[in-house]
Amino acid sequence: MTSVTPNQTSSQYEVTESEDKIESLVEEVKPESELDLEFLYTRDIEFRQETIYFIVVDRFYDGDPENNEGPNPELYDPEGKDWGKYWGGDLQGVIDKLDYLKDMGVTAVWLTPLFEQVEALFVEQAAIHGYWTKDFKRLNPRFIAKGDNPSINQTQETKNTIFDKLVDELHQRNMKLVLDIVCNHSNPDFSGKKGELYDDGVKIADFNDDADNWYHHYGEVKNWEDEWQVQNCELSGLATFNENNIAYRNYIKSAIKQWLDRGVDALRVDTVKHMPIWFWQEFNADILTHRPDVFIFGEWIYSDPRNDRFCGICQRVGDDYFRFWAVRGNSRSIGKGCWRGISVSPRCTEFGSPLLRGDGVDYFY
């Protein structure tokens, strides 16, 4: 073995910098909102590295009180006590809190659906959650500035809506936007009106006058173990789209593409298990051809919501069961263990509905 003599000298360890120079090497601590932590992630190639913050837009923050009453003032509760009505949260409110979210380490914001909703109560519940869509090509007027054009179609060139401002503000902070979408259904029966659907303000379908077969008409799901029922029957009275209708498929895909063209980074898809796999294969192929970089994930609930095993799964993963009921439900009915007449397993009642409280407190699960 050949011995190696160290060649270090004491001069290598001498400190020659002056005190002033040492001080100059100490970096000033930046405010948290300016910290660049990108090196910790591989977010550009792996969406699972994102820290996603889910927002029920109406319950988050009221950044523009002028739009609170919306098209139907009767659906707005200024005191924030009626859980079934709107409380005033909007897109300006999300923009106002972006630095707060970024300082918490949030890298992506997932918003409840922003589409225009029906303006009426169904079982004492307004469409605060965003899943009773009236027009997939228009913004919910309750979330934008009063008098602004809600049409995504008509503003494709100018891109001057509050939604576009939100996308820009997110991207300036290197944050991403996840848009929640629903392809399975439109809206329930409101005083004899059901499934009335519009294409940028023009009525194109009606469940009660469905000459062009835009909807399935098989009643509600009764057997949750029957795949055909799960994919073709209604959920809680919601008008269920007929995916065999090419006009419907072209409409929903064209609508989502318009939203993607505005800078949406990812899609969270509602009720995936309630549509056949071939539909999702076609939908995803078309959407990814249009925007190859978009990330798509979806909701898949296990069997019947009353099933104990389903509740057990959700208690372990802590995600979609809670989101599903907290967004759609009413805190009082959840607390009692039921939602629109559906009995929920006692194991599930502990979740409550903090997402709907609107009390400015962040909850972690």
mmCIF file of C-alpha atoms in Angstrom, residues 1-347:
data_model
loop_
_atom_site.group_PDB
_atom_site.id
_atom_site.type_symbol
_atom_site.label_atom_id
_atom_site.label_comp_id
_atom_site.label_asym_id
_atom_site.label_seq_id
_atom_site.Cartn_x
_atom_site.Cartn_y
_atom_site.Cartn_z
ATOM 1 C CA MET A 1 0.000 0.000 0.000
ATOM 2 C CA THR A 2 1.330 3.403 -0.937
ATOM 3 C CA SER A 3 1.018 6.012 1.768
ATOM 4 C CA VAL A 4 -0.380 9.400 0.851
ATOM 5 C CA THR A 5 0.928 12.447 2.559
ATOM 6 C CA PRO A 6 -1.668 15.150 3.126
ATOM 7 C CA ASN A 7 -0.803 18.280 1.214
ATOM 8 C CA GLN A 8 -3.042 20.691 3.090
ATOM 9 C CA THR A 9 -1.338 23.621 4.758
ATOM 10 C CA SER A 10 -2.435 25.762 7.654
ATOM 11 C CA SER A 11 -2.917 28.696 5.312
ATOM 12 C CA GLN A 12 -5.950 26.993 3.849
ATOM 13 C CA TYR A 13 -7.778 27.450 7.107
ATOM 14 C CA GLU A 14 -6.870 31.061 7.706
ATOM 15 C CA VAL A 15 -9.686 33.601 7.712
ATOM 16 C CA THR A 16 -8.622 36.594 5.702
ATOM 17 C CA GLU A 17 -11.960 38.271 5.044
ATOM 18 C CA SER A 18 -12.655 41.406 6.978
ATOM 19 C CA GLU A 19 -15.670 41.608 9.265
ATOM 20 C CA ASP A 20 -17.400 43.867 6.749
ATOM 21 C CA LYS A 21 -16.900 41.326 3.978
ATOM 22 C CA ILE A 22 -18.286 38.552 6.143
ATOM 23 C CA GLU A 23 -21.347 40.652 6.899
ATOM 24 C CA SER A 24 -21.866 41.307 3.194
ATOM 25 C CA LEU A 25 -22.057 37.567 2.607
ATOM 26 C CA VAL A 26 -25.022 37.236 4.935
ATOM 27 C CA GLU A 27 -28.079 37.451 2.752
ATOM 28 C CA GLU A 28 -31.046 39.473 3.804
ATOM 29 C CA VAL A 29 -33.963 37.171 4.579
ATOM 30 C CA LYS A 30 -36.685 37.649 1.991
ATOM 31 C CA PRO A 31 -40.367 37.782 2.866
ATOM 32 C CA GLU A 32 -41.875 34.309 2.620
ATOM 33 C CA SER A 33 -43.893 35.273 -0.457
ATOM 34 C CA GLU A 34 -40.606 35.874 -2.326
ATOM 35 C CA LEU A 35 -38.785 32.700 -1.299
ATOM 36 C CA ASP A 36 -37.795 30.556 -4.266
ATOM 37 C CA LEU A 37 -38.307 26.955 -3.205
ATOM 38 C CA GLU A 38 -38.579 25.593 -6.712
ATOM 39 C CA PHE A 39 -35.379 23.573 -6.295
ATOM 40 C CA LEU A 40 -37.211 21.352 -3.812
ATOM 41 C CA TYR A 41 -39.645 20.114 -6.413
ATOM 42 C CA THR A 42 -39.949 18.670 -9.893
ATOM 43 C CA ARG A 43 -43.324 20.303 -10.443
ATOM 44 C CA ASP A 44 -42.919 20.843 -14.173
ATOM 45 C CA ILE A 45 -42.822 17.101 -14.799
ATOM 46 C CA GLU A 46 -44.702 15.594 -11.842
ATOM 47 C CA PHE A 47 -47.997 17.121 -10.702
ATOM 48 C CA ARG A 48 -47.984 14.988 -7.551
ATOM 49 C CA GLN A 49 -45.305 17.331 -6.234
ATOM 50 C CA GLU A 50 -47.873 20.138 -6.044
ATOM 51 C CA THR A 51 -49.290 21.273 -2.724
ATOM 52 C CA ILE A 52 -52.953 21.733 -3.633
ATOM 53 C CA TYR A 53 -55.327 23.996 -1.712
ATOM 54 C CA PHE A 54 -59.020 23.327 -2.318
ATOM 55 C CA ILE A 55 -61.391 26.310 -2.293
ATOM 56 C CA VAL A 56 -65.175 26.468 -2.228
ATOM 57 C CA VAL A 57 -65.205 29.843 -3.978
ATOM 58 C CA ASP A 58 -68.402 31.165 -2.410
ATOM 59 C CA ARG A 59 -67.180 30.327 1.109
ATOM 60 C CA PHE A 60 -63.587 31.539 0.801
ATOM 61 C CA TYR A 61 -63.385 35.350 0.732
ATOM 62 C CA ASP A 62 -65.575 38.214 -0.479
ATOM 63 C CA GLY A 63 -63.291 40.439 -2.522
ATOM 64 C CA ASP A 64 -66.057 42.289 -4.387
ATOM 65 C CA PRO A 65 -69.213 43.042 -2.342
ATOM 66 C CA GLU A 66 -70.842 44.613 -5.404
ATOM 67 C CA ASN A 67 -71.553 41.198 -6.957
ATOM 68 C CA ASN A 68 -72.992 39.527 -3.852
ATOM 69 C CA GLU A 69 -76.681 39.612 -4.744
ATOM 70 C CA GLY A 70 -76.093 38.098 -8.171
ATOM 71 C CA PRO A 71 -78.901 37.485 -10.657
ATOM 72 C CA ASN A 72 -81.263 36.419 -7.848
ATOM 73 C CA PRO A 73 -80.855 38.411 -4.599
ATOM 74 C CA GLU A 74 -83.049 35.923 -2.748
ATOM 75 C CA LEU A 75 -80.257 33.363 -2.916
ATOM 76 C CA TYR A 76 -77.786 35.578 -1.018
ATOM 77 C CA ASP A 77 -77.510 35.655 2.764
ATOM 78 C CA PRO A 78 -75.507 38.738 3.881
ATOM 79 C CA GLU A 79 -75.268 37.417 7.438
ATOM 80 C CA GLY A 80 -73.737 34.098 6.429
ATOM 81 C CA LYS A 81 -76.126 32.031 8.509
ATOM 82 C CA ASP A 82 -78.172 30.182 5.892
ATOM 83 C CA TRP A 83 -75.934 27.325 4.805
ATOM 84 C CA GLY A 84 -77.966 26.737 1.662
ATOM 85 C CA LYS A 85 -77.448 30.225 0.219
ATOM 86 C CA TYR A 86 -74.545 32.193 -1.222
ATOM 87 C CA TRP A 87 -72.330 34.125 1.191
ATOM 88 C CA GLY A 88 -70.395 36.307 -1.256
ATOM 89 C CA GLY A 89 -67.056 34.671 -1.993
ATOM 90 C CA ASP A 90 -65.712 35.410 -5.480
ATOM 91 C CA LEU A 91 -62.659 35.322 -7.741
ATOM 92 C CA GLN A 92 -61.408 38.702 -6.547
ATOM 93 C CA GLY A 93 -61.421 37.221 -3.065
ATOM 94 C CA VAL A 94 -59.160 34.398 -4.252
ATOM 95 C CA ILE A 95 -56.808 36.906 -5.879
ATOM 96 C CA ASP A 96 -56.669 38.949 -2.666
ATOM 97 C CA LYS A 97 -55.464 35.898 -0.722
ATOM 98 C CA LEU A 98 -52.896 34.477 -3.127
ATOM 99 C CA ASP A 99 -49.885 35.740 -1.183
ATOM 100 C CA TYR A 100 -51.355 34.242 1.975
ATOM 101 C CA LEU A 101 -51.730 30.900 0.194
ATOM 102 C CA LYS A 102 -48.244 31.039 -1.290
ATOM 103 C CA ASP A 103 -46.742 31.816 2.122
ATOM 104 C CA MET A 104 -48.355 28.626 3.446
ATOM 105 C CA GLY A 105 -46.509 26.650 0.780
ATOM 106 C CA VAL A 106 -49.440 26.226 -1.591
ATOM 107 C CA THR A 107 -48.361 25.700 -5.215
ATOM 108 C CA ALA A 108 -51.727 24.931 -6.859
ATOM 109 C CA VAL A 109 -55.247 26.182 -6.201
ATOM 110 C CA TRP A 110 -58.214 23.891 -6.881
ATOM 111 C CA LEU A 111 -61.475 25.807 -7.283
ATOM 112 C CA THR A 112 -65.031 24.510 -7.248
ATOM 113 C CA PRO A 113 -66.645 24.756 -10.725
ATOM 114 C CA LEU A 114 -66.851 28.302 -12.089
ATOM 115 C CA PHE A 115 -69.552 27.666 -14.703
ATOM 116 C CA GLU A 116 -72.837 29.583 -14.684
ATOM 117 C CA GLN A 117 -75.316 27.838 -12.376
ATOM 118 C CA VAL A 118 -79.092 27.650 -12.128
ATOM 119 C CA GLU A 119 -80.442 30.465 -9.942
ATOM 120 C CA ALA A 120 -82.962 28.709 -7.717
ATOM 121 C CA LEU A 121 -83.200 26.548 -4.598
ATOM 122 C CA PHE A 122 -83.342 22.765 -4.716
ATOM 123 C CA VAL A 123 -84.253 21.246 -1.349
ATOM 124 C CA GLU A 124 -83.373 24.588 0.299
ATOM 125 C CA GLN A 125 -79.974 24.553 -1.381
ATOM 126 C CA ALA A 126 -78.531 26.962 -3.952
ATOM 127 C CA ALA A 127 -75.773 25.849 -6.322
ATOM 128 C CA ILE A 128 -72.992 27.285 -4.153
ATOM 129 C CA HIS A 129 -70.883 24.200 -4.904
ATOM 130 C CA GLY A 130 -70.928 24.703 -8.668
ATOM 131 C CA TYR A 131 -72.228 21.281 -9.736
ATOM 132 C CA TRP A 132 -75.626 22.352 -11.140
ATOM 133 C CA THR A 133 -74.414 23.892 -14.356
ATOM 134 C CA LYS A 134 -76.623 25.928 -16.653
ATOM 135 C CA ASP A 135 -73.988 27.064 -19.179
ATOM 136 C CA PHE A 136 -70.501 25.557 -19.451
ATOM 137 C CA LYS A 137 -69.314 28.458 -21.608
ATOM 138 C CA ARG A 138 -70.084 31.220 -19.123
ATOM 139 C CA LEU A 139 -68.631 32.289 -15.807
ATOM 140 C CA ASN A 140 -70.851 32.286 -12.749
ATOM 141 C CA PRO A 141 -71.872 35.991 -12.557
ATOM 142 C CA ARG A 142 -71.647 35.805 -8.760
ATOM 143 C CA PHE A 143 -67.886 35.345 -9.008
ATOM 144 C CA ILE A 144 -67.056 38.223 -11.376
ATOM 145 C CA ALA A 145 -67.384 42.011 -11.287
ATOM 146 C CA LYS A 146 -70.911 43.353 -11.638
ATOM 147 C CA GLY A 147 -71.525 44.191 -15.297
ATOM 148 C CA ASP A 148 -68.583 42.140 -16.611
ATOM 149 C CA ASN A 149 -69.145 39.889 -19.619
ATOM 150 C CA PRO A 150 -69.511 36.307 -18.291
ATOM 151 C CA SER A 151 -68.994 34.726 -21.731
ATOM 152 C CA ILE A 152 -65.812 32.673 -22.053
ATOM 153 C CA ASN A 153 -66.537 32.401 -25.766
ATOM 154 C CA GLN A 154 -66.913 36.139 -26.401
ATOM 155 C CA THR A 155 -63.801 37.064 -24.403
ATOM 156 C CA GLN A 156 -61.437 34.503 -25.939
ATOM 157 C CA GLU A 157 -59.544 37.215 -27.824
ATOM 158 C CA THR A 158 -59.484 39.990 -25.209
ATOM 159 C CA LYS A 159 -58.959 37.721 -22.185
ATOM 160 C CA ASN A 160 -59.933 40.592 -19.924
ATOM 161 C CA THR A 161 -62.153 38.895 -17.345
ATOM 162 C CA ILE A 162 -61.462 38.580 -13.613
ATOM 163 C CA PHE A 163 -60.849 34.906 -14.317
ATOM 164 C CA ASP A 164 -57.999 35.838 -16.666
ATOM 165 C CA LYS A 165 -56.605 38.129 -13.979
ATOM 166 C CA LEU A 166 -56.688 35.255 -11.498
ATOM 167 C CA VAL A 167 -54.808 32.960 -13.889
ATOM 168 C CA ASP A 168 -52.210 35.669 -14.508
ATOM 169 C CA GLU A 169 -51.752 36.405 -10.799
ATOM 170 C CA LEU A 170 -51.333 32.693 -10.059
ATOM 171 C CA HIS A 171 -48.753 32.214 -12.791
ATOM 172 C CA GLN A 172 -46.833 35.309 -11.703
ATOM 173 C CA ARG A 173 -46.396 33.518 -8.359
ATOM 174 C CA ASN A 174 -45.457 30.262 -10.099
ATOM 175 C CA MET A 175 -48.701 28.727 -8.847
ATOM 176 C CA LYS A 176 -51.121 26.585 -10.848
ATOM 177 C CA LEU A 177 -54.877 26.526 -11.301
ATOM 178 C CA VAL A 178 -56.949 23.355 -11.065
ATOM 179 C CA LEU A 179 -60.413 23.753 -12.586
ATOM 180 C CA ASP A 180 -63.154 21.450 -11.299
ATOM 181 C CA ILE A 181 -65.402 20.203 -14.096
ATOM 182 C CA VAL A 182 -68.413 17.892 -14.323
ATOM 183 C CA CYS A 183 -69.307 16.010 -17.518
ATOM 184 C CA ASN A 184 -71.885 13.618 -16.089
ATOM 185 C CA HIS A 185 -74.853 15.912 -15.382
ATOM 186 C CA SER A 186 -76.265 19.420 -15.486
ATOM 187 C CA ASN A 187 -78.941 20.453 -12.970
ATOM 188 C CA PRO A 188 -81.917 19.060 -10.990
ATOM 189 C CA ASP A 189 -85.638 19.860 -11.081
ATOM 190 C CA PHE A 190 -86.407 23.457 -10.090
ATOM 191 C CA SER A 191 -90.139 24.102 -10.087
ATOM 192 C CA GLY A 192 -90.683 21.935 -13.147
ATOM 193 C CA LYS A 193 -87.488 22.956 -14.938
ATOM 194 C CA LYS A 194 -84.779 20.318 -15.183
ATOM 195 C CA GLY A 195 -81.633 19.958 -17.239
ATOM 196 C CA GLU A 196 -82.027 23.221 -19.139
ATOM 197 C CA LEU A 197 -78.631 23.678 -20.791
ATOM 198 C CA TYR A 198 -77.208 26.663 -22.664
ATOM 199 C CA ASP A 199 -74.373 27.252 -25.122
ATOM 200 C CA ASP A 200 -73.131 30.771 -24.368
ATOM 201 C CA GLY A 201 -76.635 31.992 -23.619
ATOM 202 C CA VAL A 202 -78.468 29.974 -26.277
ATOM 203 C CA LYS A 203 -80.666 27.142 -25.007
ATOM 204 C CA ILE A 204 -79.668 23.818 -26.566
ATOM 205 C CA ALA A 205 -81.188 21.108 -24.345
ATOM 206 C CA ASP A 206 -84.039 20.476 -21.908
ATOM 207 C CA PHE A 207 -84.577 17.300 -19.894
ATOM 208 C CA ASN A 208 -88.357 17.742 -20.051
ATOM 209 C CA ASP A 209 -88.344 18.351 -23.810
ATOM 210 C CA ASP A 210 -85.539 16.084 -24.923
ATOM 211 C CA ALA A 211 -86.293 15.440 -28.585
ATOM 212 C CA ASP A 212 -82.568 15.251 -29.412
ATOM 213 C CA ASN A 213 -81.743 12.795 -26.613
ATOM 214 C CA TRP A 214 -79.236 14.872 -24.680
ATOM 215 C CA TYR A 215 -80.134 13.059 -21.451
ATOM 216 C CA HIS A 216 -80.695 9.597 -20.021
ATOM 217 C CA HIS A 217 -84.206 8.997 -18.636
ATOM 218 C CA TYR A 218 -83.819 5.940 -16.398
ATOM 219 C CA GLY A 219 -84.560 7.375 -12.959
ATOM 220 C CA GLU A 220 -82.202 7.286 -9.980
ATOM 221 C CA VAL A 221 -79.557 4.714 -9.085
ATOM 222 C CA LYS A 222 -81.126 2.031 -6.911
ATOM 223 C CA ASN A 223 -78.473 -0.679 -7.000
ATOM 224 C CA TRP A 224 -74.961 0.694 -6.534
ATOM 225 C CA GLU A 225 -73.436 -2.665 -7.437
ATOM 226 C CA ASP A 226 -75.061 -2.554 -10.888
ATOM 227 C CA GLU A 227 -72.543 -0.886 -13.204
ATOM 228 C CA TRP A 228 -75.173 -0.097 -15.821
ATOM 229 C CA GLN A 229 -77.286 1.802 -13.275
ATOM 230 C CA VAL A 230 -74.264 3.635 -11.912
ATOM 231 C CA GLN A 231 -73.351 4.829 -15.404
ATOM 232 C CA ASN A 232 -76.813 5.595 -16.762
ATOM 233 C CA CYS A 233 -79.112 6.509 -13.882
ATOM 234 C CA GLU A 234 -79.392 9.750 -11.947
ATOM 235 C CA LEU A 235 -77.595 10.908 -8.816
ATOM 236 C CA SER A 236 -79.972 12.688 -6.443
ATOM 237 C CA GLY A 237 -82.253 13.836 -9.248
ATOM 238 C CA LEU A 238 -79.549 15.457 -11.397
ATOM 239 C CA ALA A 239 -80.222 15.425 -15.142
ATOM 240 C CA THR A 240 -77.695 12.895 -16.470
ATOM 241 C CA PHE A 241 -76.144 13.482 -19.883
ATOM 242 C CA ASN A 242 -76.429 10.893 -22.645
ATOM 243 C CA GLU A 243 -72.801 10.389 -23.653
ATOM 244 C CA ASN A 244 -73.953 8.510 -26.774
ATOM 245 C CA ASN A 245 -75.119 11.829 -28.199
ATOM 246 C CA ILE A 246 -72.312 13.246 -30.329
ATOM 247 C CA ALA A 247 -73.750 16.765 -30.030
ATOM 248 C CA TYR A 248 -73.359 16.575 -26.253
ATOM 249 C CA ARG A 249 -69.801 15.241 -26.515
ATOM 250 C CA ASN A 250 -68.788 17.992 -28.927
ATOM 251 C CA TYR A 251 -70.366 20.627 -26.702
ATOM 252 C CA ILE A 252 -68.675 19.579 -23.456
ATOM 253 C CA LYS A 253 -65.269 19.135 -25.084
ATOM 254 C CA SER A 254 -65.417 22.462 -26.887
ATOM 255 C CA ALA A 255 -66.385 24.187 -23.641
ATOM 256 C CA ILE A 256 -63.536 22.695 -21.615
ATOM 257 C CA LYS A 257 -61.046 23.520 -24.384
ATOM 258 C CA GLN A 258 -62.043 27.184 -24.150
ATOM 259 C CA TRP A 259 -61.249 27.184 -20.437
ATOM 260 C CA LEU A 260 -57.924 25.480 -21.079
ATOM 261 C CA ASP A 261 -57.084 28.143 -23.656
ATOM 262 C CA ARG A 262 -57.285 30.696 -20.835
ATOM 263 C CA GLY A 263 -54.410 29.087 -18.947
ATOM 264 C CA VAL A 264 -55.936 26.398 -16.727
ATOM 265 C CA ASP A 265 -53.162 24.019 -15.652
ATOM 266 C CA ALA A 266 -55.132 20.959 -14.526
ATOM 267 C CA LEU A 267 -58.623 19.484 -14.526
ATOM 268 C CA ARG A 268 -60.283 17.753 -11.611
ATOM 269 C CA VAL A 269 -63.130 15.705 -13.097
ATOM 270 C CA ASP A 270 -66.291 15.019 -11.098
ATOM 271 C CA THR A 271 -68.238 11.703 -11.035
ATOM 272 C CA VAL A 272 -65.804 9.707 -13.193
ATOM 273 C CA LYS A 273 -67.296 6.306 -12.324
ATOM 274 C CA HIS A 274 -70.729 7.420 -13.556
ATOM 275 C CA MET A 275 -69.714 7.515 -17.207
ATOM 276 C CA PRO A 276 -68.361 4.614 -19.306
ATOM 277 C CA ILE A 277 -64.639 4.180 -19.851
ATOM 278 C CA TRP A 278 -64.913 4.719 -23.594
ATOM 279 C CA PHE A 279 -66.225 8.236 -22.988
ATOM 280 C CA TRP A 280 -63.206 9.109 -20.839
ATOM 281 C CA GLN A 281 -60.841 7.583 -23.362
ATOM 282 C CA GLU A 282 -62.282 9.796 -26.074
ATOM 283 C CA PHE A 283 -62.507 12.861 -23.804
ATOM 284 C CA ASN A 284 -58.950 12.575 -22.505
ATOM 285 C CA ALA A 285 -57.501 11.878 -25.940
ATOM 286 C CA ASP A 286 -59.218 14.943 -27.380
ATOM 287 C CA ILE A 287 -58.324 17.207 -24.467
ATOM 288 C CA LEU A 288 -54.691 16.057 -24.341
ATOM 289 C CA THR A 289 -54.351 16.513 -28.082
ATOM 290 C CA HIS A 290 -55.544 20.077 -27.595
ATOM 291 C CA ARG A 291 -53.361 20.693 -24.517
ATOM 292 C CA PRO A 292 -50.698 17.989 -24.086
ATOM 293 C CA ASP A 293 -49.378 19.532 -20.861
ATOM 294 C CA VAL A 294 -52.654 19.581 -18.915
ATOM 295 C CA PHE A 295 -52.887 17.261 -15.896
ATOM 296 C CA ILE A 296 -56.207 15.441 -15.397
ATOM 297 C CA PHE A 297 -57.419 13.649 -12.279
ATOM 298 C CA GLY A 298 -60.878 12.678 -11.088
ATOM 299 C CA GLU A 299 -63.339 11.619 -8.423
ATOM 300 C CA TRP A 300 -64.197 7.961 -7.900
ATOM 301 C CA ILE A 301 -66.404 7.192 -4.925
ATOM 302 C CA TYR A 302 -66.653 3.649 -3.641
ATOM 303 C CA SER A 303 -70.087 2.083 -4.094
ATOM 304 C CA ASP A 304 -73.044 3.540 -2.167
ATOM 305 C CA PRO A 305 -72.313 6.571 0.084
ATOM 306 C CA ARG A 306 -74.101 4.651 2.854
ATOM 307 C CA ASN A 307 -71.568 1.827 2.677
ATOM 308 C CA ASP A 308 -69.362 1.474 5.783
ATOM 309 C CA ARG A 309 -66.406 0.305 3.722
ATOM 310 C CA PHE A 310 -66.636 3.460 1.622
ATOM 311 C CA CYS A 311 -66.527 5.574 4.773
ATOM 312 C CA GLY A 312 -63.587 3.590 6.108
ATOM 313 C CA ILE A 313 -61.603 4.182 2.928
ATOM 314 C CA CYS A 314 -62.273 7.899 3.146
ATOM 315 C CA GLN A 315 -61.264 8.093 6.768
ATOM 316 C CA ARG A 316 -57.899 6.687 5.737
ATOM 317 C CA VAL A 317 -57.303 8.838 2.673
ATOM 318 C CA GLY A 318 -59.129 11.923 3.950
ATOM 319 C CA ASP A 319 -59.923 13.352 0.544
ATOM 320 C CA ASP A 320 -62.795 12.863 -1.772
ATOM 321 C CA TYR A 321 -65.435 11.585 0.591
ATOM 322 C CA PHE A 322 -64.973 14.640 2.773
ATOM 323 C CA ARG A 323 -64.894 16.969 -0.194
ATOM 324 C CA PHE A 324 -67.899 15.286 -1.783
ATOM 325 C CA TRP A 325 -70.150 15.754 1.237
ATOM 326 C CA ALA A 326 -68.711 18.959 2.598
ATOM 327 C CA VAL A 327 -69.179 20.818 -0.658
ATOM 328 C CA ARG A 328 -72.522 19.405 -1.662
ATOM 329 C CA GLY A 329 -74.066 18.872 1.688
ATOM 330 C CA ASN A 330 -75.556 21.040 4.339
ATOM 331 C CA SER A 331 -73.721 21.113 7.676
ATOM 332 C CA ARG A 332 -76.880 20.508 9.633
ATOM 333 C CA SER A 333 -77.882 17.466 7.583
ATOM 334 C CA ILE A 334 -74.348 16.046 7.626
ATOM 335 C CA GLY A 335 -74.236 16.412 11.371
ATOM 336 C CA LYS A 336 -77.435 14.406 11.616
ATOM 337 C CA GLY A 337 -76.030 11.772 9.287
ATOM 338 C CA CYS A 338 -78.161 12.389 6.217
ATOM 339 C CA TRP A 339 -78.181 14.372 2.999
ATOM 340 C CA ARG A 340 -81.279 14.874 0.903
ATOM 341 C CA GLY A 341 -82.907 11.858 2.453
ATOM 342 C CA ILE A 342 -79.850 9.615 2.089
ATOM 343 C CA SER A 343 -78.806 8.005 5.362
ATOM 344 C CA VAL A 344 -75.061 8.170 5.901
ATOM 345 C CA SER A 345 -73.123 5.652 7.943
ATOM 346 C CA PRO A 346 -72.531 6.836 11.548
ATOM 347 C CA ARG A 347 -68.811 6.365 10.872
#
